Coordinates of C-alpha atoms in Angstrom, one line a residue:
Chain I
M1 CA -28.4 119.6 -212.2
I2 CA -24.8 120.3 -211.3
A3 CA -23.8 119.7 -214.9
T4 CA -25.9 122.7 -216.1
I5 CA -25.0 125.2 -213.4
V6 CA -21.3 124.8 -213.2
D7 CA -19.1 126.5 -215.9
W8 CA -17.1 123.3 -216.7
D9 CA -15.2 125.1 -219.5
A10 CA -13.8 127.5 -217.0
I11 CA -13.0 124.8 -214.5
L12 CA -11.2 122.7 -217.2
Q13 CA -9.3 125.7 -218.2
V14 CA -8.1 126.3 -214.7
I15 CA -7.1 122.6 -214.4
W16 CA -5.1 122.4 -217.7
V17 CA -3.5 125.8 -217.3
S18 CA -2.5 124.9 -213.7
L19 CA -1.0 121.6 -214.6
L20 CA 0.8 122.9 -217.6
A21 CA 2.2 126.1 -216.0
G22 CA 2.6 124.7 -212.5
V23 CA 4.4 121.6 -213.4
G24 CA 6.1 122.9 -216.6
V25 CA 7.5 126.1 -215.1
T26 CA 8.7 124.3 -212.0
A27 CA 10.4 121.6 -214.1
A28 CA 11.9 124.3 -216.4
Y29 CA 13.4 126.0 -213.3
G30 CA 14.8 122.6 -212.2
F31 CA 16.6 122.4 -215.6
A32 CA 17.8 126.0 -215.2
L33 CA 19.2 125.1 -211.9
L34 CA 20.7 121.8 -213.1
G35 CA 22.2 123.5 -216.2
T36 CA 23.7 126.4 -214.3
T37 CA 25.2 124.3 -211.6
R38 CA 26.7 121.7 -213.9
A39 CA 28.0 124.4 -216.3
L40 CA 29.9 126.0 -213.4
E41 CA 31.2 122.6 -212.3
S42 CA 32.3 121.7 -215.8
G43 CA 34.0 125.1 -216.3
R44 CA 35.9 124.7 -213.1
A45 CA 37.0 121.2 -214.3
G46 CA 38.2 122.6 -217.6
N47 CA 35.5 120.8 -219.6
T48 CA 34.5 123.7 -221.9
G49 CA 32.2 121.6 -224.1
G50 CA 30.3 120.4 -221.1
A51 CA 30.1 123.9 -219.6
V52 CA 28.6 125.3 -222.9
A53 CA 26.1 122.4 -223.2
Y54 CA 24.9 122.7 -219.7
G55 CA 24.9 126.5 -219.9
V56 CA 22.5 126.2 -222.9
V57 CA 20.3 124.0 -220.8
G58 CA 20.3 126.5 -218.0
V59 CA 19.6 129.5 -220.3
I60 CA 16.7 127.7 -222.0
G61 CA 15.2 126.6 -218.7
M62 CA 15.4 130.2 -217.3
A63 CA 14.1 131.6 -220.6
I64 CA 11.0 129.3 -220.3
V65 CA 10.4 130.4 -216.7
I66 CA 10.7 134.1 -217.4
G67 CA 8.7 133.8 -220.7
A68 CA 5.9 131.9 -219.0
I69 CA 5.6 134.4 -216.1
V70 CA 5.5 137.4 -218.5
F71 CA 3.0 135.6 -220.8
G72 CA 0.8 134.8 -217.8
I73 CA 0.8 138.3 -216.5
L74 CA 0.0 139.7 -220.0
I75 CA -2.9 137.3 -220.3
L76 CA -4.2 138.3 -216.9
T77 CA -3.9 142.1 -217.5
G78 CA -5.6 141.6 -220.9
D79 CA -8.9 141.0 -219.1
Chain Y
M1 CA -27.8 161.9 -195.7
G2 CA -28.3 158.8 -193.5
S3 CA -27.6 156.5 -196.3
E4 CA -24.4 158.4 -197.2
I5 CA -23.1 157.9 -193.7
I6 CA -23.9 154.2 -193.9
V7 CA -22.0 154.1 -197.2
V8 CA -19.0 155.6 -195.6
I9 CA -19.2 153.1 -192.7
V10 CA -19.6 150.2 -195.2
V11 CA -16.6 151.3 -197.2
A12 CA -14.5 151.8 -194.1
T13 CA -15.7 148.3 -192.8
A14 CA -14.8 146.8 -196.2
L15 CA -11.3 148.2 -196.1
I16 CA -10.9 147.0 -192.6
F17 CA -12.0 143.6 -193.7
D18 CA -9.5 143.8 -196.6
F19 CA -6.8 144.7 -194.0
T20 CA -7.8 141.7 -191.9
N21 CA -7.8 139.6 -195.0
G22 CA -4.2 140.5 -195.7
F23 CA -3.3 140.2 -192.0
H24 CA -5.0 136.8 -191.8
D25 CA -3.6 135.4 -195.1
T26 CA 0.0 136.6 -194.7
A27 CA 0.8 133.0 -193.6
N28 CA -0.4 131.6 -196.9
V29 CA 2.0 133.8 -198.8
V30 CA 5.1 133.9 -196.8
A31 CA 5.2 130.9 -194.5
T32 CA 7.0 128.6 -197.0
S33 CA 9.7 131.2 -197.7
I34 CA 10.3 131.7 -194.0
S35 CA 10.2 128.1 -193.0
T36 CA 12.9 127.2 -195.7
R37 CA 14.9 130.3 -194.8
A38 CA 14.6 131.6 -198.3
M39 CA 13.8 135.1 -196.8
P40 CA 13.9 136.5 -193.3
P41 CA 10.4 137.0 -191.8
R42 CA 10.3 140.8 -192.1
V43 CA 11.7 140.8 -195.6
A44 CA 9.3 138.2 -196.7
V45 CA 6.3 140.1 -195.3
G46 CA 7.4 143.4 -196.8
Y47 CA 8.0 141.8 -200.2
A48 CA 4.7 140.1 -200.1
S49 CA 2.8 143.3 -199.2
V50 CA 4.3 145.2 -202.2
L51 CA 3.3 142.4 -204.6
N52 CA -0.1 142.1 -203.0
F53 CA -0.6 145.8 -203.8
V54 CA 0.6 145.3 -207.4
G55 CA -1.5 142.2 -207.9
A56 CA -4.7 144.0 -207.0
F57 CA -4.5 146.0 -210.2
I58 CA -4.1 143.1 -212.7
S59 CA -7.7 141.9 -213.0
L60 CA -11.3 142.6 -212.1
E61 CA -13.0 139.3 -213.0
V62 CA -13.3 138.2 -209.4
A63 CA -14.7 141.6 -208.3
A64 CA -17.4 141.2 -210.9
T65 CA -18.3 137.7 -209.7
V66 CA -18.6 138.9 -206.1
A67 CA -20.7 141.9 -207.0
K68 CA -23.1 140.4 -209.4
D69 CA -23.1 136.6 -209.3
V70 CA -23.3 135.5 -205.6
V71 CA -25.9 137.8 -204.1
S72 CA -27.9 140.9 -205.2
V73 CA -29.1 143.7 -203.0
N74 CA -31.9 146.2 -203.6
S75 CA -31.0 149.9 -204.0
N76 CA -32.2 150.9 -200.6
T77 CA -31.0 151.3 -197.0
I78 CA -31.8 147.6 -196.2
G79 CA -29.5 146.5 -198.9
L80 CA -26.7 148.7 -197.5
L81 CA -27.2 147.3 -194.0
A82 CA -27.1 143.8 -195.4
V83 CA -23.7 144.5 -197.1
F84 CA -22.5 146.0 -193.8
A85 CA -23.7 143.0 -191.7
G86 CA -22.1 140.5 -194.2
L87 CA -18.8 142.3 -193.7
I88 CA -19.1 142.2 -190.0
G89 CA -19.8 138.5 -190.1
A90 CA -16.7 137.9 -192.1
I91 CA -14.5 140.1 -189.9
A92 CA -15.8 138.4 -186.7
W93 CA -15.1 134.9 -188.1
N94 CA -11.6 136.0 -189.2
L95 CA -10.9 137.3 -185.8
I96 CA -12.1 134.1 -184.1
T97 CA -10.0 131.9 -186.3
W98 CA -7.0 134.2 -186.0
Y99 CA -7.3 134.1 -182.2
F100 CA -7.4 130.3 -182.2
G101 CA -4.6 130.0 -184.8
L102 CA -6.8 128.3 -187.4
P103 CA -6.0 129.0 -191.0
S104 CA -9.5 129.3 -192.2
S105 CA -10.6 131.2 -195.4
S106 CA -11.1 134.9 -195.4
S107 CA -12.7 134.6 -198.8
H108 CA -15.3 132.1 -197.8
A109 CA -15.9 134.1 -194.6
L110 CA -16.7 137.1 -196.7
I111 CA -19.0 135.2 -199.1
G112 CA -20.6 133.3 -196.1
G113 CA -21.2 136.6 -194.3
M114 CA -22.7 138.3 -197.3
V115 CA -25.0 135.3 -198.0
G116 CA -26.2 135.1 -194.4
A117 CA -26.9 138.8 -194.2
V118 CA -28.6 139.1 -197.6
F119 CA -30.6 136.0 -196.9
V120 CA -32.0 137.4 -193.7
A121 CA -32.4 141.0 -195.1
E122 CA -33.7 140.4 -198.6
G123 CA -34.9 136.8 -198.7
H124 CA -33.7 133.7 -200.5
E125 CA -34.5 135.1 -204.0
N126 CA -31.5 137.5 -203.7
V127 CA -29.1 134.7 -203.0
F128 CA -27.9 132.9 -206.1
F129 CA -27.4 129.5 -204.5
Q130 CA -26.9 127.5 -207.8
E131 CA -25.0 129.3 -210.5
G132 CA -23.3 131.7 -208.0
I133 CA -22.6 130.0 -204.7
L134 CA -22.4 126.4 -206.0
G135 CA -21.1 127.0 -209.5
K136 CA -18.6 129.8 -208.8
V137 CA -17.7 129.3 -205.1
M138 CA -18.3 125.8 -203.8
I139 CA -17.2 123.7 -206.8
P140 CA -14.0 125.7 -207.3
A141 CA -13.5 125.6 -203.6
L142 CA -13.4 121.8 -203.8
V143 CA -11.4 121.6 -207.1
A144 CA -8.7 124.2 -206.1
P145 CA -7.0 122.6 -203.1
V146 CA -7.1 119.1 -204.8
L147 CA -5.7 120.6 -208.0
A148 CA -3.0 122.4 -206.0
F149 CA -2.3 119.2 -204.2
V150 CA -1.8 117.3 -207.5
V151 CA 0.2 120.1 -209.1
G152 CA 2.4 120.5 -206.0
G153 CA 3.0 116.8 -205.8
L154 CA 3.8 116.4 -209.5
A155 CA 6.1 119.5 -209.4
I156 CA 8.2 118.2 -206.6
V157 CA 8.5 114.7 -208.1
F158 CA 9.8 116.3 -211.3
L159 CA 12.1 118.6 -209.4
Y160 CA 13.7 115.8 -207.4
R161 CA 14.1 113.8 -210.6
I162 CA 15.8 116.7 -212.4
T163 CA 18.0 118.0 -209.6
G164 CA 18.3 115.0 -207.4
R165 CA 22.0 114.5 -208.1
L166 CA 23.1 118.0 -207.5
R167 CA 25.1 118.8 -204.4
P168 CA 22.7 119.7 -201.6
G169 CA 24.3 123.2 -201.1
S170 CA 23.9 124.2 -204.7
A171 CA 20.4 122.9 -205.0
T172 CA 19.3 124.5 -201.8
G173 CA 20.7 127.9 -202.8
G174 CA 19.1 127.6 -206.2
F175 CA 15.7 126.8 -204.8
R176 CA 15.9 129.5 -202.2
F177 CA 16.5 132.0 -205.1
G178 CA 13.6 130.3 -206.9
Q179 CA 11.4 130.9 -203.9
V180 CA 12.0 134.6 -204.3
I181 CA 10.3 134.3 -207.7
S182 CA 7.6 131.8 -206.7
G183 CA 6.9 133.7 -203.4
G184 CA 6.5 136.9 -205.4
L185 CA 4.1 135.2 -207.8
L186 CA 2.1 133.8 -204.9
A187 CA 1.8 137.3 -203.4
L188 CA 0.8 138.7 -206.7
A189 CA -1.9 136.0 -207.0
H190 CA -3.1 136.6 -203.5
G191 CA -3.4 140.3 -204.2
T192 CA -5.3 139.9 -207.4
N193 CA -7.9 137.3 -206.1
D194 CA -8.4 138.6 -202.5
A195 CA -8.3 142.3 -203.0
Q196 CA -10.9 142.0 -205.7
K197 CA -13.4 140.4 -203.3
T198 CA -13.4 143.7 -201.3
M199 CA -13.7 145.7 -204.5
G200 CA -16.7 143.6 -205.3
V201 CA -18.3 144.2 -202.0
I202 CA -17.7 148.0 -202.1
T203 CA -19.2 148.0 -205.6
L204 CA -22.2 146.1 -204.3
A205 CA -22.7 148.8 -201.6
L206 CA -22.4 151.5 -204.2
V207 CA -25.1 149.7 -206.2
A208 CA -27.3 149.5 -203.1
N209 CA -26.8 153.2 -202.5
G210 CA -27.7 154.0 -206.2
T211 CA -24.3 155.5 -206.8
I212 CA -23.7 152.9 -209.5
A213 CA -26.6 151.7 -211.7
E214 CA -27.1 147.9 -211.7
N215 CA -27.0 147.9 -215.5
N216 CA -23.7 149.8 -215.6
F217 CA -21.4 147.7 -213.5
H218 CA -17.9 149.0 -213.1
V219 CA -15.3 149.2 -210.3
P220 CA -14.3 152.8 -209.7
D221 CA -10.6 153.5 -209.6
W222 CA -10.6 154.8 -206.0
V223 CA -12.1 151.4 -205.0
V224 CA -9.2 149.5 -206.7
V225 CA -6.5 151.8 -205.2
S226 CA -8.0 151.7 -201.6
S227 CA -8.5 148.0 -201.7
A228 CA -5.0 147.4 -202.9
T229 CA -3.6 149.6 -200.2
A230 CA -5.6 148.0 -197.4
I231 CA -4.7 144.4 -198.3
A232 CA -1.0 145.3 -198.7
L233 CA -1.0 147.0 -195.3
G234 CA -2.7 144.0 -193.7
T235 CA -0.2 141.7 -195.2
Y236 CA 2.7 143.8 -193.9
V237 CA 1.4 143.8 -190.4
G238 CA 1.1 140.1 -190.7
G239 CA -0.4 137.2 -188.9
W240 CA 2.5 135.7 -187.0
R241 CA 0.5 133.1 -185.0
I242 CA -0.9 131.6 -188.2
I243 CA 2.5 131.6 -189.8
K244 CA 3.6 129.3 -187.1
T245 CA 0.8 126.8 -188.0
M246 CA 1.3 127.0 -191.8
G247 CA 5.1 127.1 -191.8
S248 CA 6.1 124.2 -189.7
R249 CA 3.2 122.2 -188.3
I250 CA 1.9 120.9 -191.6
H251 CA 5.2 119.3 -192.5
K252 CA 8.9 120.0 -192.4
M253 CA 9.7 121.5 -195.7
D254 CA 12.9 121.8 -197.8
S255 CA 13.5 124.7 -200.2
A256 CA 12.6 122.6 -203.3
Q257 CA 9.2 121.7 -201.7
G258 CA 8.7 125.4 -200.8
F259 CA 9.4 126.4 -204.3
A260 CA 7.1 123.8 -205.8
A261 CA 4.3 124.6 -203.3
Q262 CA 4.5 128.3 -203.9
G263 CA 4.7 128.0 -207.7
S264 CA 1.8 125.5 -207.8
G265 CA -0.4 127.6 -205.5
A266 CA 0.3 130.8 -207.5
T267 CA -0.5 129.0 -210.8
V268 CA -3.9 127.7 -209.6
I269 CA -4.9 131.0 -208.0
L270 CA -3.9 133.1 -211.1
A271 CA -5.7 130.7 -213.4
A272 CA -8.8 130.8 -211.3
S273 CA -8.7 134.6 -211.1
H274 CA -8.6 134.8 -214.9
V275 CA -12.0 133.1 -215.1
G276 CA -13.4 135.0 -212.1
F277 CA -13.5 132.4 -209.4
P278 CA -13.3 134.0 -205.9
L279 CA -11.0 131.3 -204.7
S280 CA -9.7 130.7 -201.2
T281 CA -5.9 131.4 -201.3
T282 CA -5.7 129.6 -198.0
H283 CA -7.2 126.4 -199.3
T284 CA -5.1 126.5 -202.4
I285 CA -1.7 127.0 -200.9
S286 CA -2.4 124.5 -198.1
G287 CA -3.3 122.0 -200.8
A288 CA 0.0 122.7 -202.6
V289 CA 2.0 122.6 -199.3
I290 CA 0.5 119.2 -198.4
G291 CA 0.9 117.9 -201.9
S292 CA 4.6 118.8 -202.0
G293 CA 5.1 117.0 -198.7
A294 CA 3.0 113.9 -199.5
A295 CA 4.8 113.3 -202.8
K296 CA 8.1 113.1 -200.9
R297 CA 6.9 111.0 -198.0
L298 CA 3.3 110.5 -196.7
S299 CA 4.5 110.2 -193.1
A300 CA 6.2 113.6 -193.4
V301 CA 2.8 115.4 -193.4
R302 CA 1.2 115.9 -190.0
W303 CA -2.3 114.8 -191.2
G304 CA -3.9 115.7 -187.8
V305 CA -3.0 119.3 -188.3
A306 CA -4.1 119.1 -192.0
G307 CA -7.4 117.6 -190.7
N308 CA -8.0 120.5 -188.3
I309 CA -7.5 122.9 -191.1
V310 CA -10.1 121.1 -193.2
V311 CA -12.6 121.2 -190.3
A312 CA -12.0 125.0 -190.1
W313 CA -12.6 125.3 -193.8
I314 CA -15.9 123.4 -193.6
L315 CA -17.1 125.6 -190.7
T316 CA -16.2 128.9 -192.4
L317 CA -19.1 129.4 -194.8
P318 CA -22.0 128.4 -192.4
A319 CA -20.4 130.1 -189.4
A320 CA -19.8 133.4 -191.2
A321 CA -23.3 133.2 -192.7
I322 CA -24.9 132.7 -189.3
I323 CA -22.9 135.6 -187.8
G324 CA -23.7 137.8 -190.8
G325 CA -27.5 137.0 -190.4
I326 CA -27.5 137.7 -186.7
T327 CA -25.5 140.9 -187.3
F328 CA -28.1 142.1 -189.7
L329 CA -30.9 141.5 -187.2
V330 CA -29.0 143.4 -184.5
T331 CA -28.1 146.3 -186.8
R332 CA -31.7 146.5 -188.1
A333 CA -33.0 146.6 -184.5
F334 CA -31.6 150.1 -184.3
G335 CA -33.6 151.2 -187.3
T336 CA -32.5 152.0 -190.8
G337 CA -30.3 154.9 -190.0
A338 CA -26.6 155.0 -189.2
L339 CA -27.0 154.2 -185.5
G340 CA -27.1 150.4 -186.0
P341 CA -23.8 150.3 -188.0
V342 CA -22.2 152.7 -185.6
V343 CA -23.1 150.6 -182.5
V344 CA -22.1 147.3 -184.2
S345 CA -18.9 148.7 -185.6
T346 CA -18.0 149.9 -182.1
A347 CA -18.7 146.5 -180.6
I348 CA -16.5 144.7 -183.2
V349 CA -13.7 147.1 -182.6
I350 CA -13.9 146.6 -178.8
G351 CA -14.0 142.8 -179.4
A352 CA -10.9 143.0 -181.7
V353 CA -9.0 145.1 -179.2
V354 CA -9.7 142.5 -176.4
L355 CA -8.6 139.6 -178.6
F356 CA -5.4 141.4 -179.7
A357 CA -4.6 142.3 -176.1
R358 CA -5.1 138.7 -174.9
R359 CA -3.0 137.4 -177.8
S360 CA -0.3 140.0 -177.2
R361 CA 0.1 138.9 -173.6
E362 CA 0.9 135.4 -174.9
G363 CA 3.9 137.0 -176.7
V364 CA 3.6 135.9 -180.4
A365 CA 6.0 138.0 -182.4
P366 CA 8.0 137.7 -185.6
G367 CA 11.1 136.6 -183.8
V368 CA 9.5 133.4 -182.6
V369 CA 8.5 132.1 -186.0
P370 CA 10.4 128.8 -186.4
A371 CA 12.6 128.2 -189.4
T372 CA 12.0 124.5 -189.7
G373 CA 11.1 121.6 -187.5
S374 CA 8.7 121.6 -184.6
P375 CA 6.8 124.7 -183.5
P376 CA 7.8 126.4 -180.3
S377 CA 5.9 125.2 -177.3

């Protein structure tokens, strides 16, 4: 009975979106934080190459976070 | 004329409920930011209230579910009285759980109150137990906290793996900044899901009054604006006693866990709002908070407190339903005019004032919210 009265498509959508966005965006922020911190440390140590490389990691991580938030809000307001 | 007065009372009651919803649920939105010192209490509450307001405008899917899929009311005075009684049932349960410091669910209180009142007023055929209550409320109510628990747990595991070798000072500062983002998203999510429930109930009252035709469902703009304002004000005024329970008694939290819990909770609530599930924000953020703690160390979570919260959750739907049903009978005893709602509203206001006075004497204020560690005795 439950199989017919529950909108499983909607529930599965909530599950996969939550897993992808919740874990993915959090991890992306982790990389943003790692990249930014290491880039600053490398810069202070005179390691320009390392600073650039870590800086790229930080920027990409933050871009994913901001992009995911903007995309999510656009999807919601598009109801 | 009599029904117009009742509509005004129902709208006012719904907005008061919305205010108590914000008041009651402040803890869900800001406790993690406060407990990790990401934001001072007053700043966190003000920030959350602004984003609650904004969030109320981004979707109407949940409002449609509440107004059409859980219960239906006939276009007459009995239908209006049922909506009124359901709201009173929810407000009464919110006040009781607030008084005892239990983080119950305002959303389930509202749905329980409406179901109980409509069941008594209109009969079981007007309550959609299967597709509505089971399919769109109960099952999501079970899935959401478990999902938030899993997402929160996975998120913190990844975060620790990625940032585990950073110096504690840098990591903590970074995650506190992250909590400004994740806390804002959580407030936005809370505003969009919870304010819409009030919008749905007011729309249901307008249908019962014949103001809106059943086959022309829409949420008027003034309903959206007033609901957004009420929940934002309620959030600002805040529920400091419940903040104490959520912020420190579930487990001691670091800023990474706070960030993971808020981000996970916000994601689940926003995803559920998109498909129209009237989710409990309390259930969801609690699941995420416990998940982020359990993933680090099972013994860090005070499972006894978590168990008490689960008991309060289980009680919410039936308790609010019983209060809603009884409230309808009491209101109906005064006839079908405005006298019943006036008497019952006055009684609930007096009850609320008494509870607030008793609680105020016990001296719970923003300044005593603990940052971390054990709650104050």
